[in-house]
Amino acid sequence: MPAQYNKKVEITALYEISKLLGSSLNLKANLRGVMKVLSEYLDMKMGTVALRSDREVSIIAAHGMSEEEIKRGRYRLGEGIIGRVAKLGAPIVIPNIGDEPLFLNKTGARQMIRKENVAFLCVPIKFKDEVLGVLSVDRLFSSRGISFEEDLRLLKIIASLIAQSMKLYREVEKEREAFLEEKEILTRQLKSRYRVENIIGQSDRMQEVFEAIHRVAPSRANVLLRGESGTGKELAAKAIHFMSPRAKNPFIKFNCASIPEGLLESELFGHEKGAFTGAMSARKGRFELAHDGTIFLDEIGDLPITLQPKILRVLQEKEFERVGGEKTIKVDVRLVAATSRDLEGLVSEGKFREDLYYRLNVVPVFLPPLRERAEDVPLLVDYFLKKYNEENLKSVRITPEVLGFLTDYDWPGNVRELENTIERLVVMSRANVATAEDLPLGMRERSVKARYPVHVKDALPSTIEDIEKTNILDALKRTGWVQAKAARALGITPRQIGYKIKKYHIKEA
Ligand SMILES: Nc1ncnc2c1ncn2[C@@H]1O[C@H](COP(=O)(O)OP(=O)(O)OP(=O)(O)O)[C@@H](O)[C@H]1O
Ligand SMILES: [Mg+2]
C-alpha cells in the first residue's frame, strides 16, 4: 500500500474534477461527475456534496446512493456530522463510524456495509469565510495505509474547487433571477395593453379606462368623465385631447363652478365692447379660444340651467353669439366634460336639462375611486416618490409598514390625497426612510380600521395600540402562536411582530 497518493493519479483526478466543474451550468450534474471521479481515481466509496442554506444543509449530489437516499439527506445546522461541519466550518474525521453516536446514517445508505469498516471524512466547502456546503466521503478500512491527513488535504483542495464553482453558479443564478424578474415586469407591462401617458394604473378597472380613452380619443365624440374628486378626471381629459387629431390645437379648460354665475356666459362665449358695464373692449370666450381644439368643461353639473340652452346650441349647431353681439360665430370644438355630481339626480330634479345630458353623455367614462383599486397604490406611491424626490433633490424611501398603511387606507380624496401625502412625506422627512410615525395619525387610524373593521366595532372607543394588540393576539391564536406565520398573516416582518409582542407584553395564555 502506498503511503500517499500516487501524485500522477492525484493530479489527473484534480484535472478531471476541475474540467467537470466547468462543464455545464447544471451544478448537480457536475457534482455527480465529481463524486464519480473521486470514487474511481481515489478509491473513496460513497461520497456526498451537500448545499448549505440559512437553516439546513442538504445533499444535492452523491455517488453510491439512490435518489431516495439523497432526498433523506437533510440536516439542520449542527445536526449530525454534516450539520456540524456546515455550522462550524471545520472538517471532522470519524475513524470508525461504528463507534460514533453522532453518526446518524439518516439516509440509510450504509445498511449494506458493516459500519466498523468505514471511516467518514467530512470537510466544509468554503469560499473565504462563508460555508457554502459540505463534502463528505466514506473510506473502507481495507484501503487504509493512507493517513487521514493525506485524505483531508486532498478533500480540502477538491472542496475549494467546488466552492468556486458553487459561488459562480450562485452569481449566475442571481443574475438569472434578476433577469426573470425584469422579464416578468416587462410582460406585465405589455399585458396592460393600453397605456396612457401620465396616468398610472394596472388594475383591471384602470385598464378599462385606458381602453375607453384609446377608443374615444381619435373621434370627435363628446366625452363625459365621471368620478369622485381626485380620481384623475382632468388628467383623462388632457389625455383624450393629446391623443386626438386635435392635439396640436388648443386645449381650453374651464371650471363651471369657479366663477359667479353672472360672469359665466361672457367667460364661455366672450362679449362685445360695451356689452355690460366694464366691458371696455371686445373679448373672445373659451369656446372661441378652443376653435379646432378641445374644451374641457369641469364641474359641468354646476352649469346654471339658464346657460344650458346656449351650450346645447354650440354643441349641436356649432354656433353662438358673443354677449352683446349679433354676429353669429362658427366654431369647431370638441367637448370633454367632467363631473363628480349625480347628474341623473339633477336631471330628475329639473336642475339639468335632459337634452343636454344626452348630448354630453355620448361616451361616459368612469374613473374608479382609489379604494376600489388598492393594487394600484404601490405603483402610484412609487411614481409620486420619484416625482417629489426629484423635485426636492431628496431620496426618501418608505418602509413596508408605511406602504401597508397606504394600501389599506380608504383614500376619500383619491389620487390627489395620495399625491399630497407622498409630497408631504418627502418634504417633511428628515431621514431617508419615512416610517409610520411620519404619516398623519388620522390616516393610520383609518387605515387600521379599514383593515380590521370588525375589531374596531367591538373595541370602540379604543386606541390604535389596543387595536393593534388585539389583532396581534388574534393572529397568534389563529396560527398556533407561530410568530413567523402570524407576522405573515398581518403583513409585517417577524422582527416587527417580535418587537410588538414585547411592547404589548403579549403572552400565550
Ligand atoms: N392615475 C393617476 N396617475 C397619476 N396621477 C394621477 C392619477 N389620477 C390622478 N392623478 C393626480 O392626482 C391629482 C388629481 O387629479 P385630477 O385633477 O385629474 O382629478 P379630478 O378627478 O379632476 O379631481 P376633481 O374632481 O377634484 O377636480 C392630479 O395631480 C393628478 O395628476
Ligand atoms: Mg378636476
Coordinates of C-alpha atoms and ligand atoms in Angstrom, one line a residue:
M1 CA 0.0 0.0 0.0
P2 CA 1.4 3.4 -0.9
A3 CA 1.9 5.8 2.0
Q4 CA 0.5 8.6 -0.1
Y5 CA -1.4 9.0 -3.2
N6 CA 0.3 8.4 -6.4
K7 CA 1.0 12.1 -7.5
K8 CA 0.1 11.4 -11.1
V9 CA -3.2 9.9 -10.2
E10 CA -4.0 12.8 -7.9
I11 CA -3.2 15.4 -10.5
T12 CA -5.2 13.6 -13.1
A13 CA -8.1 13.4 -10.8
L14 CA -7.9 17.1 -9.9
Y15 CA -7.7 18.0 -13.5
E16 CA -10.7 15.8 -14.3
I17 CA -12.7 17.4 -11.4
S18 CA -11.9 21.0 -12.5
K19 CA -12.9 20.1 -16.0
L20 CA -16.2 18.6 -14.8
L21 CA -17.0 21.6 -12.6
G22 CA -16.7 23.9 -15.6
S23 CA -18.5 21.6 -18.0
S24 CA -22.1 23.0 -17.6
L25 CA -24.3 25.3 -15.6
N26 CA -26.0 22.3 -14.1
L27 CA -24.4 22.2 -10.7
K28 CA -25.9 18.9 -9.6
A29 CA -24.9 17.1 -12.7
N30 CA -21.3 18.5 -12.5
L31 CA -21.1 17.4 -8.8
R32 CA -22.4 14.0 -9.6
G33 CA -19.5 13.6 -12.0
V34 CA -17.0 14.9 -9.4
M35 CA -18.2 12.2 -6.9
K36 CA -17.7 9.6 -9.6
V37 CA -14.2 10.7 -10.2
L38 CA -13.5 10.6 -6.5
S39 CA -14.6 7.0 -6.2
E40 CA -12.8 5.9 -9.4
Y41 CA -9.5 7.5 -9.1
L42 CA -9.1 7.9 -5.4
D43 CA -10.8 4.8 -4.1
M44 CA -13.2 6.6 -1.9
K45 CA -16.5 4.8 -1.6
M46 CA -19.8 6.7 -1.3
G47 CA -19.5 10.5 -1.3
T48 CA -21.8 13.3 -1.0
V49 CA -21.9 17.1 -1.6
A50 CA -24.4 19.0 0.5
L51 CA -25.5 22.6 0.0
R52 CA -26.0 24.9 2.9
S53 CA -28.9 27.3 3.2
D54 CA -29.8 29.5 6.1
R55 CA -31.2 26.8 8.3
E56 CA -30.2 23.5 6.9
V57 CA -27.8 21.6 4.8
S58 CA -29.0 19.1 2.2
I59 CA -27.3 16.6 0.0
I60 CA -27.6 17.6 -3.7
A61 CA -25.3 15.1 -5.3
A62 CA -23.9 11.8 -4.3
H63 CA -22.2 8.8 -5.5
G64 CA -23.3 5.3 -4.4
M65 CA -26.7 6.5 -3.2
S66 CA -30.2 6.2 -4.6
E67 CA -32.3 9.3 -5.3
E68 CA -34.4 8.3 -2.3
E69 CA -31.4 8.2 0.0
I70 CA -30.3 11.5 -1.3
K71 CA -33.6 13.1 -0.5
R72 CA -33.4 11.9 3.1
G73 CA -30.0 13.6 3.4
R74 CA -31.1 16.9 5.1
Y75 CA -29.7 18.1 8.3
R76 CA -30.3 21.1 10.5
L77 CA -27.2 23.2 11.1
G78 CA -25.4 21.4 13.9
E79 CA -27.3 18.2 13.4
G80 CA -25.1 15.1 12.9
I81 CA -21.7 15.3 11.4
I82 CA -22.6 17.0 8.2
G83 CA -24.7 19.5 10.1
R84 CA -21.8 20.2 12.4
V85 CA -19.3 20.7 9.7
A86 CA -21.8 23.1 8.0
K87 CA -22.2 25.0 11.2
L88 CA -18.6 25.2 12.4
G89 CA -16.9 25.3 9.1
A90 CA -14.2 22.9 10.1
P91 CA -13.5 19.3 9.0
I92 CA -14.4 16.3 11.0
V93 CA -13.0 12.8 10.6
I94 CA -14.7 9.8 12.1
P95 CA -12.1 7.0 12.0
N96 CA -14.8 4.4 12.6
I97 CA -18.4 5.2 12.2
G98 CA -19.5 2.2 14.2
D99 CA -18.1 3.9 17.3
E100 CA -19.7 7.3 16.7
P101 CA -23.1 8.1 18.2
L102 CA -23.2 11.4 16.2
F103 CA -23.3 9.4 13.1
L104 CA -26.9 9.5 12.1
N105 CA -27.0 7.4 8.9
K106 CA -30.1 9.4 8.2
T107 CA -30.0 8.5 4.5
G108 CA -30.0 4.8 5.3
A109 CA -27.4 4.3 2.6
R110 CA -25.0 2.3 4.6
Q111 CA -27.1 -0.6 5.7
M112 CA -25.1 -3.0 3.5
I113 CA -21.8 -2.1 4.9
R114 CA -20.6 -3.3 8.3
K115 CA -20.1 0.0 10.0
E116 CA -17.0 -1.0 11.8
N117 CA -15.2 -1.0 8.5
V118 CA -15.9 2.5 7.5
A119 CA -14.2 5.9 8.2
F120 CA -16.0 9.1 7.4
L121 CA -14.3 12.3 6.3
C122 CA -16.2 15.5 6.1
V123 CA -14.9 18.9 5.0
P124 CA -16.6 22.2 4.7
I125 CA -16.9 23.8 1.2
K126 CA -15.8 27.3 1.9
F127 CA -15.5 30.5 0.0
K128 CA -13.5 32.9 2.0
D129 CA -15.3 32.6 5.4
E130 CA -18.6 31.6 4.1
V131 CA -19.6 27.9 4.4
L132 CA -21.4 27.1 1.2
G133 CA -21.7 23.3 1.8
V134 CA -20.1 20.1 2.9
L135 CA -18.2 17.5 1.1
S136 CA -18.0 14.0 2.7
V137 CA -16.7 10.6 1.7
D138 CA -16.6 7.2 3.2
R139 CA -13.5 5.2 3.1
L140 CA -13.2 1.5 3.6
F141 CA -10.6 0.4 6.1
S142 CA -9.3 -2.2 3.7
S143 CA -7.9 0.6 1.6
R144 CA -6.1 2.2 4.5
G145 CA -2.5 2.8 4.6
I146 CA -3.0 6.4 3.7
S147 CA -3.2 8.8 6.6
F148 CA -6.3 10.7 7.2
E149 CA -4.2 13.9 6.9
E150 CA -3.4 12.9 3.3
D151 CA -7.1 12.3 2.7
L152 CA -8.1 15.6 4.3
R153 CA -5.5 17.6 2.3
L154 CA -6.9 16.3 -0.9
L155 CA -10.5 16.7 0.1
K156 CA -9.8 20.3 1.0
I157 CA -8.4 21.0 -2.4
I158 CA -11.4 19.5 -4.0
A159 CA -13.8 21.3 -1.7
S160 CA -12.2 24.6 -2.7
L161 CA -12.6 23.8 -6.4
I162 CA -16.3 23.0 -5.7
A163 CA -16.6 26.2 -3.6
Q164 CA -15.5 28.4 -6.6
S165 CA -17.9 26.6 -8.8
M166 CA -20.8 27.0 -6.3
K167 CA -20.0 30.6 -6.0
L168 CA -20.0 31.2 -9.7
Y169 CA -23.2 29.2 -10.0
R170 CA -24.9 31.4 -7.4
E171 CA -23.9 34.5 -9.2
V172 CA -25.3 33.1 -12.4
E173 CA -28.5 32.1 -10.6
K174 CA -28.8 35.6 -9.1
E175 CA -28.4 37.2 -12.5
R176 CA -30.9 34.8 -14.0
E177 CA -33.4 35.6 -11.3
A178 CA -32.9 39.3 -11.8
F179 CA -33.4 38.8 -15.5
L180 CA -36.6 36.8 -14.9
E181 CA -37.9 39.4 -12.6
E182 CA -37.3 42.1 -15.1
K183 CA -38.9 40.0 -17.8
E184 CA -41.9 39.5 -15.6
I185 CA -42.3 43.2 -15.1
L186 CA -41.9 43.8 -18.8
T187 CA -44.5 41.2 -19.7
R188 CA -46.8 42.6 -17.1
Q189 CA -46.4 46.0 -18.6
L190 CA -47.0 44.6 -22.1
K191 CA -50.1 42.7 -20.8
S192 CA -51.6 46.0 -19.8
R193 CA -52.4 46.6 -23.4
Y194 CA -53.4 50.2 -23.1
R195 CA -51.2 52.8 -21.6
V196 CA -51.9 56.4 -21.3
E197 CA -49.1 58.8 -20.6
N198 CA -49.0 60.2 -17.1
I199 CA -51.9 58.1 -15.9
I200 CA -50.7 55.3 -13.6
G201 CA -52.7 52.1 -13.0
Q202 CA -52.5 48.5 -13.8
S203 CA -55.8 47.4 -12.2
D204 CA -58.5 46.0 -14.4
R205 CA -60.6 49.0 -13.6
M206 CA -57.9 51.4 -14.9
Q207 CA -57.3 49.1 -17.9
E208 CA -60.9 49.6 -18.9
V209 CA -60.5 53.4 -18.5
F210 CA -57.4 53.3 -20.7
E211 CA -59.1 51.2 -23.3
A212 CA -62.1 53.7 -23.4
I213 CA -59.7 56.6 -23.7
H214 CA -57.9 54.9 -26.6
R215 CA -61.1 54.2 -28.4
V216 CA -62.7 57.6 -28.0
A217 CA -59.7 59.9 -28.4
P218 CA -59.4 59.8 -32.2
S219 CA -63.1 60.6 -32.7
R220 CA -64.8 64.0 -32.1
A221 CA -67.4 62.5 -29.8
N222 CA -68.3 64.3 -26.7
V223 CA -67.0 62.6 -23.6
L224 CA -68.4 62.8 -20.1
L225 CA -65.9 61.9 -17.4
R226 CA -67.4 60.7 -14.1
G227 CA -65.7 60.1 -10.8
E228 CA -65.1 61.3 -7.3
S229 CA -62.9 64.2 -6.6
G230 CA -59.2 63.4 -7.2
T231 CA -59.7 60.3 -9.4
G232 CA -57.9 61.8 -12.4
K233 CA -60.7 63.3 -14.5
E234 CA -58.7 66.3 -15.6
L235 CA -55.7 64.0 -16.4
A236 CA -58.0 61.9 -18.5
A237 CA -59.4 64.9 -20.3
K238 CA -55.9 66.0 -21.3
A239 CA -55.0 62.5 -22.4
I240 CA -58.0 62.4 -24.7
H241 CA -57.1 65.8 -26.2
F242 CA -53.4 64.9 -26.7
M243 CA -54.2 61.5 -28.2
S244 CA -56.7 63.1 -30.7
P245 CA -56.1 64.6 -34.1
R246 CA -56.6 68.0 -32.4
A247 CA -53.5 67.5 -30.2
K248 CA -51.7 70.5 -31.8
N249 CA -54.7 72.8 -31.4
P250 CA -55.8 74.4 -28.1
F251 CA -56.9 72.6 -25.0
I252 CA -59.0 75.0 -23.1
K253 CA -60.0 74.2 -19.6
F254 CA -62.9 75.9 -17.8
N255 CA -64.4 75.1 -14.4
C256 CA -68.1 75.9 -14.3
A257 CA -68.1 76.1 -10.5
S258 CA -65.2 78.5 -10.3
I259 CA -66.8 81.9 -11.0
P260 CA -70.0 83.7 -10.2
E261 CA -73.0 82.8 -12.3
G262 CA -73.3 86.2 -13.8
L263 CA -69.9 86.1 -15.4
L264 CA -70.1 82.6 -16.8
E265 CA -71.7 83.5 -20.1
S266 CA -69.2 86.1 -21.1
E267 CA -66.3 83.8 -20.0
L268 CA -67.6 81.0 -22.1
F269 CA -68.8 82.9 -25.1
G270 CA -67.0 86.2 -24.9
H271 CA -68.5 89.7 -25.2
E272 CA -68.6 92.7 -27.5
K273 CA -67.3 96.1 -26.5
G274 CA -69.8 97.8 -24.1
A275 CA -71.9 94.7 -23.7
F276 CA -72.1 95.4 -20.0
T277 CA -70.6 97.8 -17.5
G278 CA -66.8 97.2 -17.5
A279 CA -66.7 95.6 -21.0
M280 CA -64.1 98.1 -22.2
S281 CA -63.2 96.1 -25.3
A282 CA -64.4 93.0 -27.1
R283 CA -63.2 89.7 -25.8
K284 CA -63.1 86.2 -27.0
G285 CA -64.7 83.5 -24.9
R286 CA -63.5 80.0 -24.1
F287 CA -65.4 78.4 -27.0
E288 CA -63.8 80.7 -29.5
L289 CA -60.3 80.2 -28.0
A290 CA -60.9 76.4 -28.3
H291 CA -61.6 76.6 -32.0
D292 CA -60.3 73.4 -33.8
G293 CA -59.3 72.1 -30.4
T294 CA -60.9 70.7 -27.2
I295 CA -62.8 72.5 -24.5
F296 CA -62.8 70.8 -21.1
L297 CA -65.8 71.8 -19.0
D298 CA -65.1 70.7 -15.5
E299 CA -67.9 70.5 -12.9
I300 CA -70.5 70.6 -15.7
G301 CA -73.1 69.7 -13.0
D302 CA -72.7 73.3 -11.7
L303 CA -73.7 74.9 -15.0
P304 CA -76.7 77.1 -14.4
I305 CA -79.9 75.9 -16.1
T306 CA -80.2 79.4 -17.8
L307 CA -77.0 78.9 -19.7
Q308 CA -77.6 75.3 -20.7
P309 CA -79.6 76.0 -24.0
K310 CA -76.7 78.1 -25.3
I311 CA -74.2 75.2 -24.6
L312 CA -76.6 72.8 -26.3
R313 CA -76.7 75.0 -29.3
V314 CA -73.0 75.3 -29.7
L315 CA -72.7 71.5 -29.4
Q316 CA -75.4 70.9 -32.0
E317 CA -75.2 73.8 -34.4
K318 CA -71.5 74.7 -33.7
E319 CA -72.5 78.4 -33.5
F320 CA -73.2 81.1 -30.9
E321 CA -73.1 84.9 -30.4
R322 CA -70.9 86.8 -28.0
V323 CA -72.6 88.5 -25.2
G324 CA -74.0 91.8 -26.5
G325 CA -73.2 90.8 -30.1
E326 CA -75.3 89.9 -33.1
K327 CA -72.8 88.3 -35.3
T328 CA -73.0 84.5 -35.3
I329 CA -69.7 82.9 -34.7
K330 CA -68.9 79.4 -36.0
V331 CA -66.6 77.2 -34.1
D332 CA -65.4 73.6 -34.4
V333 CA -64.9 72.5 -30.8
R334 CA -64.8 69.1 -29.2
L335 CA -66.3 68.9 -25.7
V336 CA -65.0 66.9 -22.9
A337 CA -67.0 67.4 -19.7
A338 CA -66.4 66.2 -16.1
T339 CA -68.5 65.9 -13.0
S340 CA -68.3 64.3 -9.6
R341 CA -72.0 65.1 -9.1
D342 CA -75.1 62.9 -9.5
L343 CA -76.2 64.3 -12.9
E344 CA -79.1 61.9 -13.2
G345 CA -80.4 63.2 -9.9
L346 CA -80.0 66.8 -11.1
V347 CA -81.9 65.9 -14.3
S348 CA -84.8 64.4 -12.3
E349 CA -84.8 67.4 -10.0
G350 CA -85.1 69.6 -13.1
K351 CA -81.8 71.3 -12.5
F352 CA -80.1 69.9 -15.5
R353 CA -81.6 69.7 -19.0
E354 CA -82.3 66.2 -20.2
D355 CA -81.5 67.0 -23.8
L356 CA -78.1 68.5 -22.8
Y357 CA -77.5 65.4 -20.6
Y358 CA -77.9 63.1 -23.5
R359 CA -75.7 65.3 -25.7
L360 CA -72.9 65.2 -23.2
N361 CA -73.3 61.6 -22.3
V362 CA -72.4 60.2 -25.7
V363 CA -69.4 58.4 -24.3
P364 CA -69.3 58.2 -20.5
V365 CA -66.0 57.2 -18.8
F366 CA -66.0 56.3 -15.2
L367 CA -62.8 56.9 -13.1
P368 CA -62.9 54.4 -10.2
P369 CA -62.2 55.6 -6.7
L370 CA -58.8 54.6 -5.4
R371 CA -60.1 52.4 -2.6
E372 CA -61.6 50.1 -5.3
R373 CA -58.2 49.5 -6.9
A374 CA -55.9 49.2 -4.0
E375 CA -53.5 47.2 -6.2
D376 CA -52.6 50.5 -7.9
V377 CA -51.5 52.2 -4.7
P378 CA -47.9 50.8 -4.6
L379 CA -47.4 51.9 -8.3
L380 CA -48.7 55.4 -7.5
V381 CA -46.6 55.6 -4.4
D382 CA -43.5 54.8 -6.4
Y383 CA -44.5 57.2 -9.1
F384 CA -45.0 60.1 -6.7
L385 CA -42.0 59.3 -4.6
K386 CA -39.9 59.5 -7.7
K387 CA -41.6 62.7 -8.7
Y388 CA -41.2 64.5 -5.4
N389 CA -37.8 63.2 -4.6
E390 CA -36.6 64.7 -7.9
E391 CA -38.4 67.9 -7.3
N392 CA -36.9 68.3 -3.8
L393 CA -33.5 66.7 -4.5
K394 CA -34.1 64.1 -1.9
S395 CA -34.1 60.3 -1.9
V396 CA -36.8 59.4 0.6
R397 CA -38.0 55.8 0.7
I398 CA -40.8 54.3 2.8
T399 CA -40.9 51.2 5.0
P400 CA -43.1 48.2 4.0
E401 CA -45.2 49.1 7.0
V402 CA -45.9 52.6 5.6
L403 CA -46.8 51.0 2.3
G404 CA -49.2 48.7 4.2
F405 CA -50.9 51.7 5.8
L406 CA -51.2 53.5 2.5
T407 CA -52.6 50.4 0.7
D408 CA -55.2 49.8 3.4
Y409 CA -56.3 53.4 3.7
D410 CA -59.6 54.2 2.1
W411 CA -58.5 57.5 0.3
P412 CA -61.6 59.6 0.4
G413 CA -59.6 62.2 -1.6
N414 CA -58.4 59.6 -4.0
V415 CA -55.2 60.0 -6.0
R416 CA -54.9 63.7 -5.2
E417 CA -54.8 62.9 -1.5
L418 CA -52.3 60.2 -2.1
E419 CA -50.1 62.6 -4.1
N420 CA -50.3 65.2 -1.3
T421 CA -49.5 62.6 1.3
I422 CA -46.4 61.5 -0.5
E423 CA -45.3 65.1 -1.2
R424 CA -45.6 65.8 2.5
L425 CA -43.6 62.7 3.4
V426 CA -40.8 63.7 1.1
V427 CA -40.7 67.3 2.1
M428 CA -41.0 66.7 5.8
S429 CA -38.9 63.6 6.2
R430 CA -35.6 64.3 8.0
A431 CA -34.3 60.8 7.4
N432 CA -34.1 59.0 4.1
V433 CA -36.6 56.4 5.3
A434 CA -40.1 57.5 6.2
T435 CA -41.7 55.4 8.9
A436 CA -45.3 55.0 10.1
E437 CA -44.7 57.9 12.6
D438 CA -44.3 60.2 9.6
L439 CA -47.9 59.5 8.5
P440 CA -50.7 61.7 9.8
L441 CA -52.3 59.9 12.8
G442 CA -55.8 60.1 11.4
M443 CA -54.6 58.2 8.3
R444 CA -53.0 55.4 10.4
E445 CA -56.2 55.0 12.4
R446 CA -58.5 55.0 9.4
S447 CA -56.1 52.6 7.7
V448 CA -56.2 50.2 10.6
K449 CA -60.0 50.5 10.7
A450 CA -60.2 49.7 7.1
R451 CA -58.1 46.6 7.6
Y452 CA -59.8 45.4 10.8
P453 CA -63.3 46.8 10.7
V454 CA -64.8 44.1 13.0
H455 CA -62.4 44.6 15.8
V456 CA -62.9 48.3 15.7
K457 CA -66.6 47.9 16.2
D458 CA -66.0 45.6 19.2
A459 CA -63.4 47.7 20.8
L460 CA -64.7 51.2 20.4
P461 CA -63.6 53.6 21.7
S462 CA -60.1 52.2 21.6
T463 CA -56.7 53.5 20.7
I464 CA -54.7 52.4 17.8
E465 CA -52.5 50.5 20.2
D466 CA -55.4 48.5 21.5
I467 CA -56.5 47.6 18.0
E468 CA -53.0 46.5 17.1
K469 CA -52.6 44.5 20.2
T470 CA -55.9 42.7 19.7
N471 CA -55.0 41.9 16.1
I472 CA -51.6 40.5 17.0
L473 CA -53.2 38.4 19.7
D474 CA -55.8 37.1 17.3
A475 CA -53.3 36.4 14.6
L476 CA -51.1 34.5 17.1
K477 CA -54.1 32.4 18.2
R478 CA -55.1 31.7 14.7
T479 CA -51.6 30.5 13.8
G480 CA -51.0 28.4 16.9
W481 CA -48.5 31.0 18.3
V482 CA -46.1 30.6 15.4
Q483 CA -44.8 34.2 15.3
A484 CA -43.5 33.9 11.7
K485 CA -46.9 32.8 10.5
A486 CA -48.8 35.4 12.4
A487 CA -46.4 38.1 11.1
R488 CA -47.1 36.9 7.6
A489 CA -50.9 37.0 8.2
L490 CA -50.6 40.6 9.4
G491 CA -48.3 41.6 6.6
I492 CA -45.4 42.6 8.9
T493 CA -42.0 41.1 9.4
P494 CA -41.1 38.5 12.1
R495 CA -38.8 41.1 13.7
Q496 CA -41.7 43.6 13.9
I497 CA -44.0 41.1 15.5
G498 CA -41.3 40.2 18.0
Y499 CA -40.9 43.8 18.9
K500 CA -44.7 44.3 19.3
I501 CA -45.1 41.2 21.4
K502 CA -42.6 42.6 23.7
K503 CA -44.0 46.0 23.6
Y504 CA -47.6 44.9 24.5
H505 CA -46.4 42.1 26.8
I506 CA -48.4 39.6 24.9
K507 CA -48.1 36.1 26.4
E508 CA -49.6 32.7 25.5
A509 CA -52.5 32.1 27.9
Ligands
LIG1 N1 -54.0 57.6 -12.3 C1 -53.2 58.6 -11.9 N2 -51.9 58.6 -12.1 C2 -51.1 59.6 -11.8 N3 -51.6 60.8 -11.3 C3 -52.9 60.9 -11.0 C4 -53.8 59.8 -11.4 N4 -55.0 60.2 -11.0 C5 -54.9 61.4 -10.5 N5 -53.6 61.8 -10.5 C6 -53.2 63.1 -10.0 O1 -54.0 63.5 -8.9 C7 -54.3 64.8 -8.9 C8 -55.8 65.0 -9.1 O2 -56.2 64.5 -10.4 P1 -57.3 65.3 -11.2 O3 -57.2 66.8 -11.0 O4 -57.2 64.8 -12.6 O5 -58.6 64.8 -10.5 P2 -60.1 65.2 -10.7 O6 -60.8 63.9 -10.9 O7 -60.2 66.2 -11.8 O8 -60.5 65.8 -9.3 P3 -61.6 67.0 -9.0 O9 -62.9 66.4 -9.3 O10 -61.3 67.2 -7.6 O11 -61.2 68.1 -9.9 C9 -53.6 65.4 -10.1 O12 -52.4 66.0 -9.6 C10 -53.3 64.2 -11.0 O13 -52.1 64.5 -11.7
MG2 MG -60.5 68.2 -11.7

